[in-house]
Short mmCIF file of C-alpha atoms in Angstrom, two decimals:
data_model
loop_
_atom_site.label_atom_id
_atom_site.label_comp_id
_atom_site.label_asym_id
_atom_site.label_seq_id
_atom_site.Cartn_x
_atom_site.Cartn_y
_atom_site.Cartn_z
CA GLU A 1 -42.88 66.52 20.27
CA ARG A 2 -43.17 64.60 23.53
CA LEU A 3 -40.79 61.70 24.10
CA THR A 4 -41.51 58.89 26.54
CA PRO A 5 -38.55 57.73 28.65
CA VAL A 6 -37.45 54.12 28.31
CA ARG A 7 -38.18 52.38 31.60
CA ARG A 8 -36.89 48.80 31.25
CA PHE A 9 -35.00 46.43 28.99
CA GLU A 10 -35.56 42.66 28.78
CA PRO A 11 -34.29 39.92 26.43
CA MET A 12 -36.19 39.74 23.12
CA LEU A 13 -34.88 41.94 20.30
CA SER A 14 -32.03 40.51 18.29
CA MET A 15 -29.39 42.91 17.02
CA SER A 16 -29.39 40.78 13.87
CA THR A 17 -32.23 43.05 12.74
CA VAL A 18 -29.72 45.86 12.21
CA SER A 19 -29.72 46.78 8.53
CA GLU A 20 -26.76 47.46 6.27
CA ASP A 21 -27.04 51.20 6.98
CA GLY A 22 -26.62 50.35 10.65
CA CYS A 23 -29.79 52.05 11.84
CA SER A 24 -33.04 51.72 9.96
CA SER A 25 -34.09 48.34 11.31
CA LEU A 26 -32.65 48.68 14.81
CA ALA A 27 -36.22 49.34 15.97
CA SER A 28 -38.08 46.45 17.55
CA PRO A 29 -40.26 44.27 15.33
CA TRP A 30 -43.25 46.11 16.83
CA GLY A 31 -41.90 49.51 15.87
CA LEU A 32 -42.00 51.12 19.32
CA VAL A 33 -38.55 52.72 19.16
CA GLU A 34 -36.20 54.01 16.50
CA PRO A 35 -32.65 55.40 16.47
CA TYR A 36 -32.57 59.18 16.76
CA ASP A 37 -29.95 61.93 17.07
CA PHE A 38 -31.16 64.27 19.81
CA PRO A 39 -29.93 67.87 19.42
CA ASP A 40 -28.88 68.26 23.07
CA THR A 41 -27.82 64.75 24.09
CA GLY A 42 -26.82 62.93 20.91
CA ARG A 43 -27.63 59.45 19.62
CA GLY A 44 -30.30 57.42 21.34
CA LEU A 45 -33.68 55.77 20.89
CA ARG A 46 -37.06 57.46 20.84
CA CYS A 47 -40.60 56.16 20.85
CA VAL A 48 -42.37 56.40 17.54
CA ARG A 49 -45.84 56.56 19.08
CA ALA A 50 -47.50 57.18 22.41
CA VAL A 51 -47.07 54.20 24.73
CA ALA A 52 -49.01 53.00 27.73
CA GLU A 53 -47.36 52.97 31.15
CA GLY A 54 -45.61 49.66 31.66
CA GLU A 55 -45.62 48.78 27.95
CA GLU A 56 -42.42 47.05 26.84
CA LEU A 57 -40.47 49.36 24.57
CA LEU A 58 -37.34 47.41 23.78
CA ALA A 59 -35.89 44.07 24.80
CA VAL A 60 -32.34 42.93 24.02
CA PRO A 61 -31.03 39.39 24.70
CA LEU A 62 -27.93 39.30 26.88
CA GLU A 63 -26.02 37.32 24.23
CA GLU A 64 -26.39 40.32 21.88
CA CYS A 65 -24.88 42.75 24.40
CA TRP A 66 -21.27 43.74 24.91
CA HIS A 67 -20.39 42.43 28.37
CA GLU A 68 -17.42 41.16 30.31
CA MET A 69 -18.17 37.43 30.12
CA ALA A 70 -18.57 37.53 26.33
CA ALA A 71 -15.28 39.41 26.07
CA ARG A 72 -13.47 36.88 28.25
CA ARG A 73 -14.90 33.98 26.16
CA ALA A 74 -13.47 35.38 22.91
CA PRO A 75 -10.81 32.86 21.78
CA GLU A 76 -8.53 35.64 20.56
CA LEU A 77 -8.42 37.09 24.08
CA ALA A 78 -7.73 33.76 25.82
CA ALA A 79 -4.05 34.63 26.27
CA LEU A 80 -5.16 37.51 28.49
CA ALA A 81 -7.34 35.31 30.71
CA ASP A 82 -4.92 35.55 33.62
CA ALA A 83 -4.30 39.28 33.14
CA SER A 84 -5.88 41.56 35.67
CA LEU A 85 -8.01 43.39 33.09
CA SER A 86 -10.87 45.48 34.37
CA GLU A 87 -14.37 44.80 33.06
CA THR A 88 -14.15 47.98 30.96
CA ASP A 89 -10.77 47.00 29.50
CA ALA A 90 -12.00 43.50 28.59
CA ILE A 91 -15.06 44.90 26.80
CA ALA A 92 -12.99 47.58 25.03
CA LEU A 93 -10.54 44.94 23.77
CA HIS A 94 -13.44 42.80 22.58
CA LEU A 95 -14.91 45.77 20.67
CA LEU A 96 -11.54 46.48 19.06
CA LEU A 97 -11.07 42.82 18.17
CA GLU A 98 -14.48 42.57 16.53
CA ARG A 99 -14.02 45.88 14.71
CA ALA A 100 -10.68 44.60 13.33
CA LYS A 101 -12.52 41.61 11.81
CA GLY A 102 -14.57 44.01 9.66
CA ASP A 103 -17.37 42.31 7.77
CA GLY A 104 -16.10 38.96 9.09
CA SER A 105 -17.39 39.80 12.57
CA GLU A 106 -20.72 38.37 13.65
CA ARG A 107 -21.32 41.84 15.08
CA ALA A 108 -20.34 43.77 11.94
CA ALA A 109 -23.76 45.39 11.43
CA HIS A 110 -23.88 46.49 15.07
CA LEU A 111 -20.35 47.88 14.88
CA ARG A 112 -21.23 49.88 11.75
CA SER A 113 -24.10 51.48 13.68
CA MET A 114 -21.73 52.71 16.40
CA PRO A 115 -19.96 56.06 16.19
CA PRO A 116 -16.41 55.62 14.81
CA VAL A 117 -15.01 57.78 17.64
CA TYR A 118 -16.17 58.70 21.11
CA ASP A 119 -15.33 61.73 23.18
CA SER A 120 -16.40 61.67 26.80
#
């Protein structure tokens, strides 16, 4: 089985396509990638068919990503606006905040698709 490396990401795929099981519809509407657990490296995405060089494999809009500005815009984190939080700390707090909302989070399906723990 030959896997093609992902070369670029651009805004198009909405994470709202994540299904209740957290994985099965994470693939783009065109079916070029799918979630996969690689034996040596763990969870990732793989191509489901041969692709041409330069073909777009996956595009994710910035507003669907976890990033510092989205974290700092979260109303629940406004009290920390003046705190000297690092970018990583702000994003981590935002993840924890959204996870605490459970199914009430707009990102609930995405959060369910994430591993419950992480060991670096």
